[in-house]
Every structure is written in C-alpha cells, then in structure tokens.
mmCIF file with all atom_site columns, C-alpha atoms in Angstrom:
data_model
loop_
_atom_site.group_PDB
_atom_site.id
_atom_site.type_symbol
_atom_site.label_atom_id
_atom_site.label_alt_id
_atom_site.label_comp_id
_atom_site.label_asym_id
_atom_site.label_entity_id
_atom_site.label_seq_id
_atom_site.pdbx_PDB_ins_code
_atom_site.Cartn_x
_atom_site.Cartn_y
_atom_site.Cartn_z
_atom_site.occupancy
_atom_site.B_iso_or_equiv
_atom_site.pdbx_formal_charge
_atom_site.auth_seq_id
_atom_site.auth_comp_id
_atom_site.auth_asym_id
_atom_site.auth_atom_id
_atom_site.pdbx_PDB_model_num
ATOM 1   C CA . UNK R 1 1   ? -23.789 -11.869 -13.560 1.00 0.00 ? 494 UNK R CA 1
ATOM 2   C CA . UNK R 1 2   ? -25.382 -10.278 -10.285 1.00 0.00 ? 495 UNK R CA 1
ATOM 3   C CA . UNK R 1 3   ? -22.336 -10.767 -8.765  1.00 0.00 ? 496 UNK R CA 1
ATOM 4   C CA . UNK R 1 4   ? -20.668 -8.598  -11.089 1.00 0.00 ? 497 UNK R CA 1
ATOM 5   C CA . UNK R 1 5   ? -22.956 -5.721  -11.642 1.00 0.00 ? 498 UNK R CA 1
ATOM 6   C CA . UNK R 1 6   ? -23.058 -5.601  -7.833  1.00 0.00 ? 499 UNK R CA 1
ATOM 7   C CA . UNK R 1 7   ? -19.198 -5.294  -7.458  1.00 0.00 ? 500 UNK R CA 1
ATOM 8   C CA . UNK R 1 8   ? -19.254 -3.046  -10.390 1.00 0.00 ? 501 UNK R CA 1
ATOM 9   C CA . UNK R 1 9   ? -21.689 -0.719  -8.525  1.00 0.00 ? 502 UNK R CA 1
ATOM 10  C CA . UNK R 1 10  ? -19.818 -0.913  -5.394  1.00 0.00 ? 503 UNK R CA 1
ATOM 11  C CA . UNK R 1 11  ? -16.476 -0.097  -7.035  1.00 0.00 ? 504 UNK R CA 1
ATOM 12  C CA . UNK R 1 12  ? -17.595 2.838   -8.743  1.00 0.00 ? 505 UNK R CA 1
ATOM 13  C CA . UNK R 1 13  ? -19.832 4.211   -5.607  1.00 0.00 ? 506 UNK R CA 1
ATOM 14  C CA . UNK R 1 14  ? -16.791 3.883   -3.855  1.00 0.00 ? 507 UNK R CA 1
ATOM 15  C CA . UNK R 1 15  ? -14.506 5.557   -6.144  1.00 0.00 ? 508 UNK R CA 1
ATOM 16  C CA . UNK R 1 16  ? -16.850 8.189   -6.677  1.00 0.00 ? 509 UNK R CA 1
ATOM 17  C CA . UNK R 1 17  ? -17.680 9.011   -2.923  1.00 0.00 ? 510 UNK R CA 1
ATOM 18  C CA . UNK R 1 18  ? -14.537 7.772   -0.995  1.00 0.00 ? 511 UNK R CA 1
ATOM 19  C CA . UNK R 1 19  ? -12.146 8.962   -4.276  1.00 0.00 ? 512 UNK R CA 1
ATOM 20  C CA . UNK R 1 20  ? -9.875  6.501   -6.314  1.00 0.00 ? 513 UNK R CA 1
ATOM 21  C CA . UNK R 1 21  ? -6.686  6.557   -3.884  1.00 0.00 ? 514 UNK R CA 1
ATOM 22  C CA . UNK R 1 22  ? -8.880  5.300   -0.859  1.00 0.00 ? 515 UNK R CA 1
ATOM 23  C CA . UNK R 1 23  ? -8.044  1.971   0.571   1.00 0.00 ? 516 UNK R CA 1
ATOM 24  C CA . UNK R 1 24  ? -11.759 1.545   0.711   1.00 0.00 ? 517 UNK R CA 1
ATOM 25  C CA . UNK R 1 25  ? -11.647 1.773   -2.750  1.00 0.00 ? 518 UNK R CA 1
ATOM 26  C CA . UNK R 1 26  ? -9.205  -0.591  -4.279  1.00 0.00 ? 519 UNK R CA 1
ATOM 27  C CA . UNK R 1 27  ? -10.908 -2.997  -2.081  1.00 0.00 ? 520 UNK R CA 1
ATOM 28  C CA . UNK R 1 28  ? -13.653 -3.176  -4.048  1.00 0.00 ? 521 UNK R CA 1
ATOM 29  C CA . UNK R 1 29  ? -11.447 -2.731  -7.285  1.00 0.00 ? 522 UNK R CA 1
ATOM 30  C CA . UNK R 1 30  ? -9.977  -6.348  -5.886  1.00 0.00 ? 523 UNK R CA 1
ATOM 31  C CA . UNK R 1 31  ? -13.150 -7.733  -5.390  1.00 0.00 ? 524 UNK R CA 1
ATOM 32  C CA . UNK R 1 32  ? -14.607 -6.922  -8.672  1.00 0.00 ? 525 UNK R CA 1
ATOM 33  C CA . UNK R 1 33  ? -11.108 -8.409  -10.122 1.00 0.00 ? 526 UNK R CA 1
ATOM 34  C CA . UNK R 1 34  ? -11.411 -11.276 -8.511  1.00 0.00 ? 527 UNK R CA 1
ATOM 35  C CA . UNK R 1 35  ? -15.333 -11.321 -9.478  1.00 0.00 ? 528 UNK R CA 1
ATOM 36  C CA . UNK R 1 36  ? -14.243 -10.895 -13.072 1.00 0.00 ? 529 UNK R CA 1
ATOM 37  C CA . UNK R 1 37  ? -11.510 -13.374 -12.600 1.00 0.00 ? 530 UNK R CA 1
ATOM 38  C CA . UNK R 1 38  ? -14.214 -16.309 -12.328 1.00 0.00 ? 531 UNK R CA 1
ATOM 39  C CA . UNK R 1 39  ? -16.155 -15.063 -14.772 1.00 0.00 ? 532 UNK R CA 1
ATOM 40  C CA . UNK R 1 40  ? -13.461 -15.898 -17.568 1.00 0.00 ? 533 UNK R CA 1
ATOM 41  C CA . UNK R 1 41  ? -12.720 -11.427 -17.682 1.00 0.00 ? 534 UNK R CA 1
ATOM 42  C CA . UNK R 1 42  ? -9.016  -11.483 -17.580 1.00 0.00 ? 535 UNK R CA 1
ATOM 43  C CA . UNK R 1 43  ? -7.775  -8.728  -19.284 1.00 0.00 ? 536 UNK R CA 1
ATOM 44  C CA . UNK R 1 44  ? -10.444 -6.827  -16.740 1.00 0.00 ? 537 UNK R CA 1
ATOM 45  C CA . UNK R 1 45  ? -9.233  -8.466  -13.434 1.00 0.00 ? 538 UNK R CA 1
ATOM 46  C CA . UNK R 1 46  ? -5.278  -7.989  -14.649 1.00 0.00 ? 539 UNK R CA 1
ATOM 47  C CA . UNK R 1 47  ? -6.716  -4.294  -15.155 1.00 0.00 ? 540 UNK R CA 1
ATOM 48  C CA . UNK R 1 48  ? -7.847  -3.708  -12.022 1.00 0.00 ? 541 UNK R CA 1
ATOM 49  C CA . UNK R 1 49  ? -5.319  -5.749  -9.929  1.00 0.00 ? 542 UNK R CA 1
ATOM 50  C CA . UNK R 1 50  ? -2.544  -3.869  -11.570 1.00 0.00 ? 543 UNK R CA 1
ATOM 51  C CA . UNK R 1 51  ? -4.290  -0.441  -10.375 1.00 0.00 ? 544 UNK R CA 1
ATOM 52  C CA . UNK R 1 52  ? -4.456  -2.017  -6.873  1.00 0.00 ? 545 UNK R CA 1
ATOM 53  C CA . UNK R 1 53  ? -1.291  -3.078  -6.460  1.00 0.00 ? 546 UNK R CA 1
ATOM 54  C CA . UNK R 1 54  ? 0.264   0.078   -7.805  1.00 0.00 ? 547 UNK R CA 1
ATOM 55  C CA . UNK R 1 55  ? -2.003  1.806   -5.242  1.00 0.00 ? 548 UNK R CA 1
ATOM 56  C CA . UNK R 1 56  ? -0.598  -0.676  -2.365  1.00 0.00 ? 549 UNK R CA 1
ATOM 57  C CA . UNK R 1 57  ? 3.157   -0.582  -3.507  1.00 0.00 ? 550 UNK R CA 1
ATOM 58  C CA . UNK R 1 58  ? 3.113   3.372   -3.703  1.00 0.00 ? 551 UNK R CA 1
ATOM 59  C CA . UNK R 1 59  ? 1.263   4.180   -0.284  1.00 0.00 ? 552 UNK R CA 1
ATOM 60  C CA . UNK R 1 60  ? 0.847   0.899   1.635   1.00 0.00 ? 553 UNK R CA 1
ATOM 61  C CA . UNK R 1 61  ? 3.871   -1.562  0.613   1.00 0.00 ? 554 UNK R CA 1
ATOM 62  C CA . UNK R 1 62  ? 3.521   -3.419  3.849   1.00 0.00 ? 555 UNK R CA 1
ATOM 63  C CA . UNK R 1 63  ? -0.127  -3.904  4.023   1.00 0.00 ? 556 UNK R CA 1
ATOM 64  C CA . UNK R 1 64  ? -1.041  -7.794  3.325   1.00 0.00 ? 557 UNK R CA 1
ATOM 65  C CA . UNK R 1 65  ? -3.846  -6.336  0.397   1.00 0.00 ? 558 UNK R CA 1
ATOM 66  C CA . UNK R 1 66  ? -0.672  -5.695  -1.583  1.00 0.00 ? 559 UNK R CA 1
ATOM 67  C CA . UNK R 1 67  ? 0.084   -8.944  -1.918  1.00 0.00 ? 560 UNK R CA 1
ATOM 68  C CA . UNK R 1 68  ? -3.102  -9.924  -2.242  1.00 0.00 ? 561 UNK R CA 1
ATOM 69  C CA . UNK R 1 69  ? -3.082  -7.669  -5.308  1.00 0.00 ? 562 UNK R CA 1
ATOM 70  C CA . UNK R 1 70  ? 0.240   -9.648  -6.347  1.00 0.00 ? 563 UNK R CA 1
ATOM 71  C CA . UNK R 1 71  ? -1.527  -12.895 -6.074  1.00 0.00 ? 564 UNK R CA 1
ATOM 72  C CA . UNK R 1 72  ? -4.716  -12.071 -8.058  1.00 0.00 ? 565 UNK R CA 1
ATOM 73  C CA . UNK R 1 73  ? -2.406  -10.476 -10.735 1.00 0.00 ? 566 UNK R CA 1
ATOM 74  C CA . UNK R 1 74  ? -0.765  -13.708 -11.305 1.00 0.00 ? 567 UNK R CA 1
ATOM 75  C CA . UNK R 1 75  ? -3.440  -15.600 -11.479 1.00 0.00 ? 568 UNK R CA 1
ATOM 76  C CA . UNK R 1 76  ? -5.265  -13.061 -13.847 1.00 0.00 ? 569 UNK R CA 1
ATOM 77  C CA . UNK R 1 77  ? -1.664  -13.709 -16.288 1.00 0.00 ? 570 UNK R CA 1
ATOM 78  C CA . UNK R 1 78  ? -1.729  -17.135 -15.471 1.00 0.00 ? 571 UNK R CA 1
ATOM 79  C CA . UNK R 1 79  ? -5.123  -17.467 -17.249 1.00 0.00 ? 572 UNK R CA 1
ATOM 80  C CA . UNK R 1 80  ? -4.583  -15.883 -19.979 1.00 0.00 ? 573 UNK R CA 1
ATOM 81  C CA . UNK R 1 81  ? -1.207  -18.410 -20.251 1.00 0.00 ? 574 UNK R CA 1
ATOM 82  C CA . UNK R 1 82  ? 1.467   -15.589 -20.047 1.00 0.00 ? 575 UNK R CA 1
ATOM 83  C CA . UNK R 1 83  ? 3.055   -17.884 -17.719 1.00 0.00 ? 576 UNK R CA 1
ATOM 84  C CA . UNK R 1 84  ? 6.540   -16.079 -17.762 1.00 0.00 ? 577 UNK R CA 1
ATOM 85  C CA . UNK R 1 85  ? 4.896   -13.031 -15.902 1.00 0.00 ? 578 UNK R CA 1
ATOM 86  C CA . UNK R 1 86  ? 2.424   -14.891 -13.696 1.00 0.00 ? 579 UNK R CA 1
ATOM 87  C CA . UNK R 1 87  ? 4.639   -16.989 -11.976 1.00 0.00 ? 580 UNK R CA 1
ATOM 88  C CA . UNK R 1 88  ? 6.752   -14.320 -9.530  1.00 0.00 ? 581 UNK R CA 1
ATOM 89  C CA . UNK R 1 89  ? 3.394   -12.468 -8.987  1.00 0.00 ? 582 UNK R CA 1
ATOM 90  C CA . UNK R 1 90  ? 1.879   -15.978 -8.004  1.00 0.00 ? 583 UNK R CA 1
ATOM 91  C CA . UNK R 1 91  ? 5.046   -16.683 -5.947  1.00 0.00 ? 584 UNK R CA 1
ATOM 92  C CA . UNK R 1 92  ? 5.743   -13.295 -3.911  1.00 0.00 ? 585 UNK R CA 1
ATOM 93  C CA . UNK R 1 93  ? 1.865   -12.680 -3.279  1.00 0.00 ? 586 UNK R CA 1
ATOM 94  C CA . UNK R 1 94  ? 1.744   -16.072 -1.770  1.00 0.00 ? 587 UNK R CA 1
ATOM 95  C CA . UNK R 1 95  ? 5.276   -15.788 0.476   1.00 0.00 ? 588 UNK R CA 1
ATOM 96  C CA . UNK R 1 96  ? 4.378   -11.557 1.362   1.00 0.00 ? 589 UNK R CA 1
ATOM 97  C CA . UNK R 1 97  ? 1.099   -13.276 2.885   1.00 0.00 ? 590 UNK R CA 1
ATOM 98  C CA . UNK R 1 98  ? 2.335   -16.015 4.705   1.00 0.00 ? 591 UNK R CA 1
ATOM 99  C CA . UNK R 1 99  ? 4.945   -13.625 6.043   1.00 0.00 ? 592 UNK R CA 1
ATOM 100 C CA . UNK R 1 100 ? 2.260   -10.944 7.243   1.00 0.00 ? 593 UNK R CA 1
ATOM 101 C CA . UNK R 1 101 ? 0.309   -13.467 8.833   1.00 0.00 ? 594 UNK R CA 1
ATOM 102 C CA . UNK R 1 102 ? 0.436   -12.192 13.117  1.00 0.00 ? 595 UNK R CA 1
ATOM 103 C CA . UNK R 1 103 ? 2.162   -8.884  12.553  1.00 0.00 ? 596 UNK R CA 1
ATOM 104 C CA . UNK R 1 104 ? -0.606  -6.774  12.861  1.00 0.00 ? 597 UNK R CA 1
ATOM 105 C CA . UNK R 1 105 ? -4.177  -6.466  14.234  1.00 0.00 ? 598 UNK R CA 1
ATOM 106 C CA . UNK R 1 106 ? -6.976  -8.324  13.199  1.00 0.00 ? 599 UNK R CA 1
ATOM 107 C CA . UNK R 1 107 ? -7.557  -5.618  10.065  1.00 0.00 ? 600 UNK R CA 1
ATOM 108 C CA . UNK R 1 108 ? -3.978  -5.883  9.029   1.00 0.00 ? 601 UNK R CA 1
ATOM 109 C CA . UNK R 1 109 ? -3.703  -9.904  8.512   1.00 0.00 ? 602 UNK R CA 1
ATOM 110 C CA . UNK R 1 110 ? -4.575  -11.476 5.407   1.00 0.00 ? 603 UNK R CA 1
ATOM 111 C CA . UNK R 1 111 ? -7.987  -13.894 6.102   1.00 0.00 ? 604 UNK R CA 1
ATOM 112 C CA . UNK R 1 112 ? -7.817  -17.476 5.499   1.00 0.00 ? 605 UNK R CA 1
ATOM 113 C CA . UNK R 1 113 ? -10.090 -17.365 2.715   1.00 0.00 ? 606 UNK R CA 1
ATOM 114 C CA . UNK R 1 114 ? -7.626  -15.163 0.569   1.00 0.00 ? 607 UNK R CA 1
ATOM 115 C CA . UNK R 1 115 ? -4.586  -16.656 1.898   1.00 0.00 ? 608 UNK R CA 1
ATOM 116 C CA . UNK R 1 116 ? -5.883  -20.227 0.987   1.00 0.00 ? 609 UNK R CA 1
ATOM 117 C CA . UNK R 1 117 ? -7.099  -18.868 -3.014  1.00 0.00 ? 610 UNK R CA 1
ATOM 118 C CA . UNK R 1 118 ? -3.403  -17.539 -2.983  1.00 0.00 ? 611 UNK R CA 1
ATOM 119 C CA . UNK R 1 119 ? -1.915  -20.829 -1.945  1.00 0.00 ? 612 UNK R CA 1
ATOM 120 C CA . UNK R 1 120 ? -4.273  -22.682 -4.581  1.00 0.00 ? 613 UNK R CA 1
ATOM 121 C CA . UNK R 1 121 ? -3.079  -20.600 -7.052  1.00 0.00 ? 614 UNK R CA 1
ATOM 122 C CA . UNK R 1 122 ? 0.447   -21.210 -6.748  1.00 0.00 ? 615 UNK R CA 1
ATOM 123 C CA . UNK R 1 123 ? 0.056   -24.974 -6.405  1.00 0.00 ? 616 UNK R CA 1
ATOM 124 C CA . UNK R 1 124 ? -1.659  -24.936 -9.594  1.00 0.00 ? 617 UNK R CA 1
ATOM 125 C CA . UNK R 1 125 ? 0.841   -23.130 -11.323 1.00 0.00 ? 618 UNK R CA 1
ATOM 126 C CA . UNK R 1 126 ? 3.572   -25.633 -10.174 1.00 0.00 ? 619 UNK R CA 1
ATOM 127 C CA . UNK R 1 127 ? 1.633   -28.273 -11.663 1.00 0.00 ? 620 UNK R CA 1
ATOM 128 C CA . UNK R 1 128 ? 1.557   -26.924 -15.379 1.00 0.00 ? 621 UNK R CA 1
ATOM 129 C CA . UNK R 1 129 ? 3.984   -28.873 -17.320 1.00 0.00 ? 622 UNK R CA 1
ATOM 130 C CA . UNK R 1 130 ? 7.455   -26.797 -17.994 1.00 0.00 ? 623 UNK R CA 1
ATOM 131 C CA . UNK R 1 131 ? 9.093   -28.933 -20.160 1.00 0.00 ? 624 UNK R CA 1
ATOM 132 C CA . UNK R 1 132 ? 6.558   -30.876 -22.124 1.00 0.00 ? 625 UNK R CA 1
ATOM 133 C CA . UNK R 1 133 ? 3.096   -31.154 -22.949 1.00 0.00 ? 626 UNK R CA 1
ATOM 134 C CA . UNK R 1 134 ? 1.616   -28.587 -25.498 1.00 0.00 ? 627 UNK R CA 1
ATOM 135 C CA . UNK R 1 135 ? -0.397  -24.872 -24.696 1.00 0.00 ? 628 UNK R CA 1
ATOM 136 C CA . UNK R 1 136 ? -3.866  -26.751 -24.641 1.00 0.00 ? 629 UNK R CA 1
ATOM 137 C CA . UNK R 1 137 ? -2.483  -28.654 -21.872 1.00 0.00 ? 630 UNK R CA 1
ATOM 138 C CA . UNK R 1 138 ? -1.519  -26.302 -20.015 1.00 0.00 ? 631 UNK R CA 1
ATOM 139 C CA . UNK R 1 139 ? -4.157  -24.281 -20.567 1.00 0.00 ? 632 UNK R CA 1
ATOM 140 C CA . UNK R 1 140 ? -7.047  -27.351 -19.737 1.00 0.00 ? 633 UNK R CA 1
ATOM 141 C CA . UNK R 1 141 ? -5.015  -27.435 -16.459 1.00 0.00 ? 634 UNK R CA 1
ATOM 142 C CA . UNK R 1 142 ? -5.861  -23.889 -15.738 1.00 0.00 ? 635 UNK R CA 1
ATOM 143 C CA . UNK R 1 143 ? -9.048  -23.418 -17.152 1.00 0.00 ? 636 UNK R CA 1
ATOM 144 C CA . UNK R 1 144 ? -10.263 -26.906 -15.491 1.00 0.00 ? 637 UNK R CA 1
ATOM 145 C CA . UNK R 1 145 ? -9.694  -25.017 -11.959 1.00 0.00 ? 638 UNK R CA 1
ATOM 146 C CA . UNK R 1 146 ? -12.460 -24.383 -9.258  1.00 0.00 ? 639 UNK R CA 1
ATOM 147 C CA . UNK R 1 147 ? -12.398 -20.892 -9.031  1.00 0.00 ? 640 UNK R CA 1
ATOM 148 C CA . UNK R 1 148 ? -12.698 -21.013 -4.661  1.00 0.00 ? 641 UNK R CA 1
ATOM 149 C CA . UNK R 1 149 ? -10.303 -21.848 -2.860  1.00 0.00 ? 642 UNK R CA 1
ATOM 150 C CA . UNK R 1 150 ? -9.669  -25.422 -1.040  1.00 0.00 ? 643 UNK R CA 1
ATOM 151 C CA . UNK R 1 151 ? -8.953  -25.987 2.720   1.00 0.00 ? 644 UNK R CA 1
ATOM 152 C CA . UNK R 1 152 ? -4.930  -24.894 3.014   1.00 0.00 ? 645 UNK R CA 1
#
C-alpha cells in the first residue's frame, strides 16, 4: 500500500509540475501501472499503460519505454484473461526490447530488470493452455505468478 500511494504521489507531482506529455511523466504513470499491476488493480494499470504507450507511439515510437508500455499492457489484459488482446502486446513489447537493446546510450536501452519482467511475461503466456483446460485454469496459471521478474 506505501508503495502505491508513493507512486501515486509521484505521478501526479509529476504531471502537475513537469505537465502530462513529459517523458518524465509517463514514467511514473508506468511505474504506478506496474505498482498497481501487483497489487491485483488491472483495469488501473491497463489505464495507465494505455496512456503511456499512446504517449510513446505518438512522440517517441522508437524509444524502448514504448515497448515497455506494450509489455505491461499485455500483461495488465492478460490478468484480467482477455487473452485475445494480451498476447501481441505481450509479444511485440518483448521483440521491440530485445531489438533496442545496444542502439542507443545508456538512457535509451531498456534495463535488465524490465527486459527480464517482459520476457517472464511472455513465457507465461505461452504456457496457458490454448486448446484445453477450462478459464480457472488458465486463470490459476496467471494469478499463481510472482509478480518480479526471474533471471532471463
């Protein structure tokens, strides 16, 4: 719950000082999403990672946050078992990542922290059951999920 109120209080500082098209900004609107994201908030994180990644695909389509954005947008769908929409989010977030990884400076990489929750993510996905097995399956498989990230 700290956790939370402190990214909430961030976020909105930010948006209120820095303005709510600032890179600075949907930063911390990512943060919190991914904050809310382990919290069981999914509606909230899709919410906010939706704003993000508009924000990165209108301005910054290249930078690696956007598909970070795509990533944690997935995995916001994926928990609430709209599996249909989650899985190209999970899918390009993952591959734009991997692809940005060395093209740019230091501040323009994707770290190994959010590159390895990406990763998780998608493995997980490709583990639910497609053709058999029933929604609380699938959904036990999800919801049964550390919410950090393992070694890549």
């Amino acid at each position: 719950e700290l956790a939370s109120k402190t990214a909430v209080l961030v976020f909105k500082g930010r948006r209120r000082s820095m303005g709510p098209e600032n890179m600075e900004t949907m930063q911390s609107a990512m943060d919190l999403a991914q904050v809310w994201l382990s919290q069981g908030k999914y509606l909230q994180s899709e919410r906010l990672s939706r704003m993000a990644l508009a924000f990165y695909k209108a301005g910054h389509p290249t930078n690696w946050q956007r598909y970070n954005a795509e990533s944690l947008l997935g995995e916001s769908l994926a928990r609430q078992k709209r599996y249909a929409e989650a899985e190209p989010w999970l899918r390009e977030g993952y591959a734009g990542m991997l692809q940005q990884q060395g093209r740019f400076g230091w501040m323009g990489v994707p770290n190994l922290y959010h590159l390895a929750l990406a990763r998780e993510w998608m493995l997980d996905f490709d583990r639910i059951p497609r053709s058999h097995g029933t929604v609380a399956q699938v959904a036990v498989t999800i919801s049964t999920r550390p919410s950090s990230p393992t070694t890549p």
